[in-house]
C-alpha cells in the first residue's frame, strides 16, 4: 500500500509541479534504469545501453534520442545537442543517406525496434570525420553474434488508425553470424500552423492531415575467416511515403494544397579486418549510399467558384555517396597506442525543380542544380592509458572541394584545406570518482539544400521561397569540455562545463520586401556558447529509480554585419521516474521542459510535455504488454517569434500529440 501511495504522490508532483517539454512524437515508456557516462573521456561520451531499450515496439528514433543529456527536439523533428543543431548522426558507425537533408521526418518516423544502443560523442576524437560541431550520435542496431538464434517481434496499435509491426532476428552458424530487422509503421498527423502579427491578427492558417507510412530493413553478415582475419558487410533500406492534404488561408486567398512526398534510401558496405602478430590491426571499408526524394504539390484556389488551379510544382532529387576508409591501430609498449588512417568521401546530388503557374498568368519555371563534393582526410592519434589516468592527442588534415552547376547562374566552386586538432586528459581519482578535460576543433560543411539557389516554396507558407546560397562558407567550431563523474549504487552524478566558439555560423534568415518573401541562408559571423549540463540518477529503493538531466547555457550571437550582438540564457530539464509495482510490472512517468531559446531573428518560446506508461512482462518475461499515453496534458506546441526592426511574426505550431498506444512484444531464442 505504501508503495502505491508513494507512486501516486510522485507522479502527481512530477505532473503538476514541474514545467516540462512538448514534442509531437510518440514516447515509449521504457525501463530507464541508467544513462551511463563511460570512464574513457568522462563526459565526452555517453552510452545509452541496451537494457534501457527493452521495449522499443512503440517508439521512434526521435524519442530514444530524447534520453540523451542536453538533447532537445521540436515538433518538426529538428534536433539540438548542447544548444546546437549541428550534429552528425551515424548508423553502425557509418553515415547514412536517410539522415541527410530531410532527416527531421526520418527521425520522427524511424522505428526504434532495431536499436541496440546509442553512443554519443560530445567531442569526437581525430579518428572521426569532422562533421558535427555538437558531437556525433551513433545508432548501433541489434546484432546477434552468439551461438544461439534470437530475436523479437512486436505489434502495436493506437488511436486515429495508427499501427506498427516489426521484428529482429540474429543467429550464428559457425564462423558466420547474421542479423536482420524490418519494421512497418503507419501514422496519422493532424497539424496546424498559424501566423500572427504584432497586434495578434491572423496572417496565415495552414491546417493539414497526413498519413505517413514507413518501411525500414537492415541485414548484416560477419565472417570470421580465422583468429586474424574477419570480413563482412551490411545493407539497409528505408522508404517513407507522405500524403498531406490541407488548406492554406491568408488575407489574400484560400488555397487547398495536395502534397505527395516519398523518399527511398538504400546503403551497402563491405569491410575486411586483419590483426597482425604484434596485435596491430588494419581495417579497410567501403560504403555506397543512394537516396531518391520526390515531391509533387498541387495548389488550388478554393475561395473562388469554380475552384481554380493556381500552380503545381515538383521536386526530384537523387544523391549518390561513396566512402572509402582505411584505419590502422598499433599497440605500443606500456599502455600506449598509435592510430592512423584515411577517410575519403565523394558525393553527387542532382535536383530538378519544375513549377507550372496557372494564376495570375500562365508560366513555366524549370531549374536544375548538380552538386559534387569531395572530402579527403588523413589523421594520426596517440594514446597513453595508465592505471589512474589516460591521455589522447590527435590531428586530422582535410581537403574539401565542392562544385555546383546551376541552370541559371553558371558554376560555383570552392576548395579548402584545414587542420583539426584534438586533445583529451582524464584522471581516475578512485573507483567512484573521475575527472576529464577535452578539446576538439570541428568543421560543418553546408549541405546541398543550403547551397541550392533554386527558389522553392516553403512547406509551411508557399508565399515564401526557400533560397539556398552557393557562396556559403563552412563553419569552424572549437569545443572545450570539463567533466566530473561520481558513481555509487544509489546515486550517480555527471556534471559538465562546456564552451563552444563558432566562426562563419550558418543560419536561416527570413526577409520580406514589396517584391518577394524569402528564407535565405547566410553566414552569421560568429557565436559563443557556454553551458553546464548535469545527468543524475538516484536509486534509493530496489523498486524506484529517478533520472534527471538538465542543461543551462548562455548564447552570444553576432547577428549582423554592423557587429550587433544578441545574448541570452536557455535551460532545459527532463525527469523520468520508474516505479516497479511488482517484479514484472513497471510504471513510468516522463516530463520535459525547455525554456525560451534565442535565435538569430527572435526566439523559440518555452514548451513542455508529460508522458505516462506501464509495461507488464508475461510468459516468463519473454513477452511484454505495454500501454502508454503521450502528451496527456495536450500541451505539445511550438511558438516561434521573429522580432526584428523590419519584421515581426508569431508562428504557432500544434499537432495531435495526445496518443494512446497499446503494444505487445515477444522475445525468442533457441535453447
XYZ file of C-alpha atoms in Angstrom:
671
model
C 0.000 0.000 0.000
C 2.816 2.419 0.901
C 4.482 1.738 -2.424
C 1.303 2.594 -4.338
C 0.779 5.779 -2.333
C 4.364 6.856 -2.973
C 3.908 6.140 -6.680
C 0.747 8.228 -6.854
C 2.343 11.074 -4.877
C 5.463 11.233 -7.037
C 3.502 11.131 -10.302
C 1.268 13.935 -9.059
C 4.243 16.074 -8.075
C 6.081 15.461 -11.344
C 2.987 16.092 -13.458
C 1.809 19.293 -11.862
C 4.843 20.864 -10.164
C 7.385 20.768 -12.977
C 7.254 22.668 -16.225
C 8.003 20.134 -18.918
C 8.702 19.807 -22.631
C 6.477 19.409 -25.717
C 7.034 17.167 -28.730
C 4.554 15.505 -31.069
C 6.377 12.203 -31.444
C 5.309 9.054 -29.642
C 7.313 8.399 -26.481
C 7.612 4.777 -25.403
C 7.699 4.249 -21.653
C 10.911 2.290 -21.146
C 12.686 0.786 -18.223
C 15.157 3.661 -17.848
C 17.485 2.383 -15.166
C 20.643 4.211 -16.117
C 22.175 6.582 -18.581
C 25.833 5.676 -18.459
C 28.746 8.056 -18.917
C 31.769 5.971 -19.814
C 35.032 6.205 -17.936
C 37.023 6.808 -21.135
C 36.978 10.507 -21.769
C 34.480 11.105 -18.977
C 31.748 13.461 -20.026
C 32.665 13.323 -23.713
C 30.972 10.030 -24.451
C 27.544 8.940 -23.255
C 26.168 5.447 -23.883
C 22.528 4.524 -23.567
C 22.924 0.747 -23.148
C 20.595 -1.949 -24.444
C 18.881 -2.535 -21.102
C 17.127 0.826 -21.376
C 15.773 -0.153 -24.782
C 13.870 -3.198 -23.545
C 10.508 -2.314 -25.074
C 11.162 -0.386 -28.264
C 7.994 -1.512 -30.043
C 6.070 1.762 -29.722
C 8.899 4.234 -30.092
C 10.662 6.051 -32.875
C 14.240 7.216 -33.153
C 13.401 10.796 -32.197
C 12.059 9.646 -28.827
C 15.060 7.497 -27.998
C 17.350 10.449 -28.692
C 15.415 12.447 -26.095
C 17.073 10.266 -23.452
C 20.458 11.841 -24.196
C 21.541 14.539 -21.730
C 21.362 18.038 -23.298
C 19.370 16.730 -26.270
C 16.410 18.823 -27.473
C 13.842 18.289 -30.221
C 10.816 20.080 -31.636
C 7.511 19.338 -33.373
C 9.128 19.045 -36.785
C 11.787 16.542 -35.694
C 14.595 19.129 -35.695
C 17.189 18.375 -33.030
C 19.780 20.218 -30.929
C 22.604 18.923 -28.738
C 24.019 21.291 -26.131
C 22.123 24.089 -27.867
C 23.435 23.352 -31.383
C 21.585 21.762 -34.294
C 24.885 20.866 -35.975
C 25.446 17.204 -35.153
C 26.249 14.091 -37.131
C 24.029 11.016 -36.876
C 25.532 7.662 -37.868
C 24.148 4.132 -38.072
C 26.612 1.408 -37.042
C 29.414 3.960 -37.207
C 28.687 4.982 -40.803
C 26.903 7.922 -42.424
C 23.546 7.110 -43.981
C 21.702 8.826 -46.816
C 18.389 8.723 -44.980
C 19.681 11.172 -42.363
C 20.613 13.895 -44.831
C 18.666 16.970 -45.949
C 15.300 15.567 -44.837
C 16.401 13.866 -41.646
C 13.744 15.570 -39.455
C 10.957 13.455 -40.977
C 13.108 10.341 -40.752
C 13.784 10.915 -37.051
C 10.043 11.224 -36.369
C 9.176 8.073 -38.339
C 12.192 5.730 -37.977
C 11.135 2.868 -35.655
C 13.377 2.086 -32.711
C 12.673 -1.649 -32.588
C 16.032 -2.463 -34.168
C 18.202 -0.275 -31.906
C 20.625 -1.983 -29.529
C 22.245 1.131 -28.067
C 23.101 4.741 -28.825
C 26.568 6.219 -28.375
C 27.092 9.964 -28.144
C 30.478 11.656 -28.535
C 30.169 15.278 -27.468
C 33.762 15.966 -28.585
C 34.807 13.262 -31.106
C 38.487 12.465 -31.455
C 40.709 12.818 -34.528
C 39.756 9.388 -35.901
C 36.229 10.582 -36.780
C 35.307 12.664 -39.810
C 34.968 16.281 -38.736
C 31.220 16.831 -39.346
C 29.097 17.730 -36.315
C 30.087 20.639 -34.090
C 27.917 19.477 -31.186
C 29.054 15.875 -31.483
C 28.333 12.537 -33.110
C 25.333 10.315 -32.361
C 25.988 6.715 -33.379
C 22.954 4.395 -33.568
C 24.036 0.772 -33.100
C 21.496 -1.719 -34.460
C 20.715 -5.020 -32.771
C 23.048 -7.876 -33.609
C 23.443 -11.478 -32.525
C 26.961 -12.899 -32.550
C 26.484 -15.786 -30.157
C 25.831 -19.468 -30.797
C 22.068 -19.178 -30.391
C 19.361 -17.816 -32.597
C 17.500 -14.904 -31.034
C 15.122 -12.148 -31.990
C 11.895 -10.356 -31.268
C 8.599 -9.402 -32.865
C 6.165 -6.657 -31.968
C 2.777 -5.260 -32.956
C 1.196 -2.002 -31.802
C -1.988 -0.068 -32.299
C -3.050 3.457 -31.306
C -5.934 5.868 -31.658
C -6.729 7.518 -35.017
C -5.799 4.440 -37.033
C -2.129 4.287 -36.084
C -0.279 0.985 -36.051
C 3.127 -0.598 -36.479
C 4.754 -4.028 -36.584
C 8.234 -5.430 -36.976
C 10.865 -7.829 -35.817
C 14.563 -8.556 -35.345
C 16.490 -11.783 -35.898
C 20.062 -12.891 -35.342
C 21.982 -16.156 -35.421
C 25.484 -17.603 -35.674
C 26.422 -20.525 -37.901
C 29.946 -21.470 -37.029
C 32.168 -18.714 -38.348
C 29.257 -16.791 -39.892
C 26.867 -14.561 -37.956
C 23.795 -12.892 -39.419
C 21.469 -10.229 -38.042
C 18.422 -8.639 -39.641
C 15.488 -6.416 -38.788
C 12.445 -4.982 -40.520
C 9.572 -2.742 -39.453
C 6.459 -1.059 -40.852
C 4.650 1.917 -39.400
C 1.587 3.935 -40.395
C 0.604 7.142 -38.617
C -1.931 9.931 -38.625
C -0.686 13.510 -38.310
C -3.041 16.442 -37.837
C -1.065 19.668 -37.933
C -1.948 23.326 -37.546
C 0.402 26.191 -38.376
C -0.821 29.719 -37.620
C 0.934 33.059 -38.068
C 0.055 36.311 -36.261
C 1.251 39.890 -36.491
C 2.322 42.080 -33.574
C -1.309 43.031 -32.841
C -2.497 39.425 -32.792
C -4.164 39.481 -36.221
C -4.173 36.154 -38.047
C -1.920 36.293 -41.130
C -1.911 32.609 -42.070
C -3.789 29.435 -41.147
C -2.249 26.256 -42.550
C -4.003 23.081 -41.372
C -3.320 19.659 -42.818
C -3.737 15.933 -42.291
C -1.093 13.429 -43.307
C -0.785 9.621 -43.420
C 2.955 8.867 -43.397
C 3.964 5.242 -43.954
C 7.439 3.924 -43.222
C 9.265 0.714 -44.130
C 12.741 0.012 -42.761
C 15.004 -3.017 -43.079
C 18.605 -3.926 -42.368
C 20.780 -7.026 -42.725
C 24.372 -7.592 -41.626
C 26.746 -10.541 -42.126
C 30.117 -11.192 -40.429
C 32.518 -13.982 -41.365
C 35.487 -14.852 -39.123
C 37.929 -16.488 -41.503
C 40.333 -17.237 -38.634
C 41.593 -15.550 -35.490
C 43.457 -12.928 -37.524
C 41.062 -12.183 -40.387
C 37.451 -11.039 -40.472
C 35.218 -9.668 -43.190
C 31.586 -8.746 -43.550
C 29.025 -6.386 -44.920
C 25.648 -4.850 -44.316
C 22.783 -3.327 -46.264
C 19.830 -1.184 -45.243
C 16.714 0.225 -46.864
C 14.311 2.968 -45.835
C 11.075 4.045 -47.526
C 8.840 6.948 -46.490
C 5.580 7.848 -48.209
C 3.822 11.043 -47.177
C 0.399 12.177 -48.426
C -0.598 15.534 -46.942
C -3.824 17.413 -47.718
C -4.784 20.726 -46.147
C -5.967 24.292 -46.546
C -3.770 27.404 -46.519
C -5.718 30.533 -45.624
C -4.258 34.041 -45.683
C -5.771 37.522 -46.202
C -5.369 37.241 -49.991
C -6.587 33.738 -50.756
C -7.808 30.369 -49.554
C -5.800 27.544 -51.095
C -6.126 23.778 -50.948
C -2.772 22.015 -51.067
C -2.326 18.367 -52.035
C 1.220 17.255 -51.261
C 2.630 13.825 -52.116
C 6.113 13.108 -50.851
C 8.254 9.986 -50.980
C 11.816 9.137 -50.027
C 13.785 5.972 -50.745
C 17.204 5.366 -49.220
C 19.489 2.412 -49.575
C 23.054 1.743 -48.486
C 25.550 -1.076 -48.543
C 29.048 -1.562 -47.147
C 31.842 -4.133 -47.099
C 34.835 -4.408 -44.758
C 37.932 -6.504 -44.209
C 39.907 -6.534 -40.942
C 43.303 -8.144 -40.274
C 45.105 -8.482 -36.940
C 48.891 -8.741 -37.047
C 51.036 -10.933 -34.818
C 52.067 -7.880 -32.782
C 48.393 -7.086 -32.076
C 48.288 -4.347 -34.658
C 45.071 -4.114 -36.653
C 44.173 -2.783 -40.078
C 40.642 -2.310 -41.415
C 39.514 -1.488 -44.963
C 35.932 -0.450 -45.584
C 33.859 0.843 -48.495
C 30.291 2.192 -48.433
C 27.784 3.240 -51.078
C 24.590 5.178 -50.364
C 21.711 6.129 -52.652
C 18.832 8.469 -51.807
C 15.889 9.407 -54.031
C 13.422 12.107 -52.998
C 10.204 13.025 -54.856
C 7.691 15.751 -54.015
C 4.546 16.618 -56.008
C 2.421 19.606 -54.957
C -0.866 20.858 -56.358
C -2.316 24.163 -55.153
C -5.929 25.078 -55.914
C -7.683 28.342 -55.031
C -10.918 27.387 -53.236
C -12.156 30.876 -52.318
C -13.473 31.370 -55.853
C -16.081 29.488 -57.842
C -15.356 27.410 -59.735
C -12.169 26.276 -57.979
C -9.104 27.333 -59.952
C -5.763 25.561 -60.144
C -3.128 28.137 -59.135
C 0.085 26.189 -59.677
C 1.782 22.823 -59.379
C 5.409 22.205 -58.525
C 7.566 19.097 -58.316
C 10.949 18.315 -56.779
C 13.064 15.380 -57.899
C 16.354 14.850 -56.101
C 18.828 11.976 -56.146
C 22.022 11.658 -54.110
C 24.886 9.187 -54.562
C 27.625 8.921 -51.939
C 30.791 6.815 -51.758
C 33.006 6.374 -48.699
C 36.429 4.708 -48.518
C 38.124 4.212 -45.140
C 41.452 2.761 -44.079
C 42.351 2.581 -40.384
C 45.432 1.215 -38.629
C 45.913 0.597 -34.902
C 49.208 -0.430 -33.317
C 49.605 -1.064 -29.561
C 52.991 0.098 -28.317
C 54.715 -0.629 -25.022
C 53.378 0.282 -21.580
C 49.741 1.054 -22.473
C 50.498 3.240 -25.484
C 48.524 3.065 -28.750
C 49.086 4.652 -32.149
C 46.169 5.147 -34.543
C 46.341 6.409 -38.122
C 44.079 6.334 -41.117
C 42.479 7.750 -44.238
C 38.876 8.779 -44.948
C 37.557 9.656 -48.376
C 34.060 10.750 -49.358
C 32.579 11.557 -52.752
C 29.032 12.862 -53.157
C 26.967 13.737 -56.191
C 23.459 15.212 -55.986
C 21.009 16.254 -58.680
C 17.946 18.419 -58.013
C 15.252 19.181 -60.571
C 12.533 21.706 -59.734
C 9.584 22.473 -62.014
C 6.750 24.930 -61.419
C 3.684 25.340 -63.640
C 1.835 28.596 -62.828
C -1.812 28.967 -63.857
C -2.769 32.075 -61.861
C -2.488 35.050 -62.131
C -0.816 34.358 -65.520
C 0.446 31.125 -67.116
C 4.185 30.465 -66.924
C 6.563 27.551 -66.554
C 9.735 27.590 -64.453
C 12.378 24.866 -64.536
C 15.614 24.678 -62.548
C 18.295 22.015 -62.463
C 21.180 22.001 -59.969
C 24.030 19.486 -59.877
C 26.245 19.259 -56.817
C 29.560 17.451 -56.368
C 31.526 17.239 -53.119
C 34.908 15.676 -52.433
C 36.434 15.256 -48.953
C 39.863 13.660 -48.443
C 41.432 13.384 -44.988
C 44.326 11.838 -43.089
C 44.625 11.507 -39.318
C 47.016 10.342 -36.629
C 46.298 9.887 -32.912
C 48.494 8.864 -29.973
C 47.067 7.451 -26.721
C 48.521 6.610 -23.293
C 46.489 4.574 -20.819
C 47.740 4.236 -17.231
C 46.073 2.831 -14.124
C 44.715 6.159 -12.951
C 44.974 8.450 -15.968
C 44.563 8.494 -19.719
C 45.694 10.959 -22.393
C 44.851 11.214 -26.093
C 46.102 13.659 -28.716
C 45.438 13.682 -32.438
C 45.498 15.742 -35.603
C 43.289 15.486 -38.680
C 44.061 17.175 -42.010
C 41.254 17.568 -44.543
C 40.888 18.651 -48.157
C 37.424 19.853 -49.199
C 36.168 20.711 -52.676
C 32.626 21.382 -53.861
C 31.199 22.307 -57.255
C 27.680 23.416 -58.212
C 26.381 23.502 -61.776
C 23.457 25.928 -61.838
C 20.960 26.220 -64.691
C 20.590 29.986 -64.171
C 23.797 31.262 -62.566
C 26.570 29.197 -64.124
C 29.043 27.306 -61.929
C 30.205 27.809 -58.349
C 33.240 26.086 -56.815
C 35.103 26.218 -53.505
C 38.234 24.492 -52.185
C 39.504 24.454 -48.589
C 42.391 22.900 -46.636
C 42.339 22.750 -42.836
C 43.918 21.106 -39.789
C 41.744 19.927 -36.892
C 43.467 19.132 -33.549
C 42.084 17.059 -30.664
C 43.307 16.511 -27.075
C 41.879 14.761 -24.022
C 43.115 14.108 -20.481
C 41.206 12.114 -17.862
C 42.147 11.201 -14.300
C 40.566 8.452 -12.178
C 40.595 9.719 -8.597
C 39.353 6.349 -7.322
C 36.847 3.693 -8.306
C 33.922 6.107 -7.924
C 35.363 9.463 -8.998
C 36.997 10.714 -12.188
C 37.553 13.997 -13.977
C 38.439 14.895 -17.574
C 39.109 17.812 -19.888
C 38.655 17.617 -23.660
C 39.262 19.918 -26.612
C 38.462 19.457 -30.292
C 38.154 21.543 -33.439
C 35.430 20.604 -35.926
C 34.049 21.839 -39.233
C 30.491 21.904 -40.585
C 30.154 21.967 -44.337
C 26.836 23.266 -45.747
C 24.532 20.558 -47.091
C 23.111 20.601 -50.601
C 19.772 22.187 -49.646
C 21.628 25.142 -48.062
C 23.648 25.712 -51.254
C 20.902 25.225 -53.851
C 19.781 28.709 -55.021
C 16.572 27.424 -56.640
C 13.620 29.371 -55.099
C 11.411 26.560 -53.761
C 8.115 27.406 -51.966
C 8.161 26.779 -48.223
C 6.154 23.818 -46.972
C 4.549 25.972 -44.262
C 3.741 29.105 -46.259
C 4.033 28.928 -50.028
C 4.135 32.716 -50.313
C 7.743 32.347 -49.071
C 10.526 30.889 -51.180
C 13.403 28.984 -49.584
C 16.564 30.104 -51.386
C 19.953 28.491 -50.756
C 23.249 30.325 -51.061
C 26.010 28.757 -53.213
C 28.578 31.082 -51.598
C 28.017 29.882 -48.012
C 31.317 29.078 -46.313
C 31.999 26.129 -43.981
C 31.760 26.955 -40.296
C 34.583 26.121 -37.876
C 33.935 25.197 -34.261
C 36.175 24.952 -31.197
C 34.793 22.782 -28.371
C 36.083 22.608 -24.792
C 34.596 20.455 -22.016
C 35.441 19.863 -18.333
C 33.616 16.955 -16.694
C 33.429 15.167 -13.371
C 31.891 11.780 -12.663
C 30.769 10.182 -9.396
C 29.288 6.682 -9.342
C 27.609 4.821 -6.498
C 24.984 2.037 -6.459
C 22.451 4.503 -5.040
C 23.437 7.727 -6.813
C 25.402 8.660 -9.928
C 26.108 12.223 -10.984
C 27.937 13.602 -14.029
C 28.217 17.421 -14.252
C 29.987 19.043 -17.227
C 31.082 22.553 -18.123
C 31.393 23.223 -21.858
C 32.300 26.069 -24.191
C 31.817 26.317 -27.963
C 33.037 29.042 -30.341
C 31.743 29.044 -33.910
C 33.126 31.021 -36.870
C 31.046 31.606 -40.030
C 27.915 30.216 -38.389
C 25.249 29.166 -40.932
C 21.661 30.318 -40.291
C 18.274 30.807 -41.973
C 17.146 34.442 -42.341
C 13.551 35.442 -43.164
C 13.226 38.568 -45.290
C 10.256 40.480 -46.730
C 10.028 43.325 -49.215
C 7.496 44.650 -51.703
C 8.531 42.148 -54.382
C 9.323 38.934 -52.541
C 9.351 36.907 -49.340
C 12.351 34.657 -48.873
C 14.000 32.338 -46.369
C 17.694 32.677 -47.136
C 20.911 31.011 -45.947
C 23.760 33.211 -44.672
C 26.923 33.056 -42.556
C 26.245 34.965 -39.307
C 29.869 35.736 -38.418
C 30.413 34.005 -35.038
C 28.708 32.685 -31.927
C 29.848 31.809 -28.401
C 28.081 29.274 -26.196
C 28.990 28.438 -22.590
C 26.970 25.941 -20.605
C 26.580 23.445 -17.806
C 24.772 20.134 -18.075
C 24.034 17.545 -15.429
C 22.996 13.898 -15.507
C 21.731 12.493 -12.201
C 20.462 9.012 -11.324
C 19.043 8.155 -7.896
C 18.019 4.628 -6.868
C 17.135 4.842 -3.165
C 14.961 1.706 -3.286
C 15.109 -1.504 -5.282
C 11.764 -0.680 -6.904
C 12.267 3.040 -7.541
C 14.599 4.896 -9.931
C 14.769 8.586 -10.737
C 16.761 10.042 -13.652
C 17.144 13.793 -14.066
C 19.059 15.585 -16.808
C 19.387 19.342 -17.121
C 21.194 21.834 -19.296
C 21.840 25.571 -18.804
C 23.760 27.584 -21.387
C 24.440 31.167 -22.445
C 24.391 32.067 -26.136
C 26.062 35.056 -27.740
C 25.328 35.636 -31.432
C 26.914 38.261 -33.631
C 23.847 38.521 -35.830
C 24.526 41.383 -38.259
C 27.328 42.972 -40.279
C 27.352 46.042 -38.045
C 28.565 43.928 -35.129
C 25.259 43.774 -33.255
C 25.323 41.048 -30.587
C 22.400 39.132 -29.068
C 22.836 37.475 -25.674
C 20.528 35.251 -23.651
C 20.290 32.217 -21.375
C 18.448 28.949 -22.081
C 17.593 25.978 -19.862
C 16.072 22.531 -20.210
C 15.211 19.743 -17.789
C 13.950 16.199 -18.121
C 12.815 13.858 -15.378
C 11.984 10.154 -15.594
C 10.631 8.115 -12.692
C 10.410 4.307 -12.749
C 8.290 2.503 -10.168
C 8.244 -1.303 -10.086
C 4.734 -2.118 -8.895
C 5.722 -5.796 -8.999
C 8.741 -7.752 -10.259
C 7.128 -7.851 -13.709
C 5.242 -4.531 -13.729
C 6.851 -1.162 -14.393
C 5.160 2.227 -14.187
C 6.994 5.151 -15.718
C 6.424 8.892 -15.917
C 8.484 11.293 -18.022
C 8.361 15.068 -18.175
C 10.338 17.551 -20.253
C 10.564 21.350 -20.252
C 12.529 23.761 -22.419
C 12.857 27.469 -21.740
C 12.860 30.190 -24.402
C 15.666 29.597 -26.909
C 17.261 32.576 -28.651
C 17.513 32.546 -32.459
C 19.188 34.960 -34.877
C 15.924 36.838 -35.541
C 13.900 36.136 -32.380
C 13.264 33.164 -30.124
C 11.515 29.825 -29.697
C 9.153 30.069 -26.739
C 9.226 27.625 -23.811
C 7.255 24.396 -24.084
C 6.695 21.171 -22.132
C 5.239 17.662 -22.285
C 4.274 14.849 -19.890
C 4.046 11.124 -20.755
C 2.961 8.098 -18.761
C 3.201 4.387 -19.418
C 3.065 0.941 -17.894
C 4.552 -2.370 -19.041
C 3.729 -5.888 -17.905
C 6.092 -8.778 -18.591
C 4.351 -12.107 -19.264
C 5.195 -15.700 -20.132
C 8.386 -15.912 -18.079
C 9.378 -12.416 -19.225
C 9.548 -13.403 -22.868
C 6.517 -11.305 -23.675
C 5.645 -7.749 -22.759
C 2.371 -5.852 -22.907
C 2.630 -2.077 -22.781
C 0.196 0.814 -22.546
C 1.363 4.407 -22.898
C -0.174 7.865 -23.121
C 1.976 10.556 -24.704
C 1.375 14.250 -24.016
C -1.692 13.501 -21.923
C -1.990 17.182 -20.926
C -2.163 18.056 -24.648
C 0.478 20.749 -24.158
C 2.585 19.982 -27.238
C 3.012 23.169 -29.224
C 5.831 25.275 -30.572
C 5.818 29.076 -30.780
C 8.493 30.796 -32.861
C 8.743 34.581 -32.719
C 10.520 36.635 -35.406
C 11.127 40.111 -33.973
C 13.421 42.475 -35.888
C 13.189 46.200 -36.747
C 11.892 45.205 -40.201
C 9.722 42.179 -39.470
C 7.508 40.659 -36.764
C 5.854 37.239 -36.860
C 4.453 34.889 -34.269
C 4.259 31.350 -35.627
C 2.362 28.722 -33.610
C 2.603 25.019 -34.499
C 0.420 22.316 -32.937
C -0.195 18.634 -33.597
C -2.468 15.920 -32.250
C 0.179 14.533 -29.955
C -2.068 13.036 -27.254
C -1.750 9.437 -28.372
C -2.579 6.169 -26.595
C -0.535 3.166 -27.695
C -1.178 -0.482 -26.849
C 1.532 -2.923 -27.816
C 2.767 -6.461 -27.454
C 6.359 -7.679 -27.905
C 7.752 -11.215 -27.855
C 11.421 -12.149 -27.432
C 12.612 -15.560 -28.533
C 15.848 -17.523 -28.555
C 16.837 -21.106 -29.312
C 17.622 -23.481 -26.480
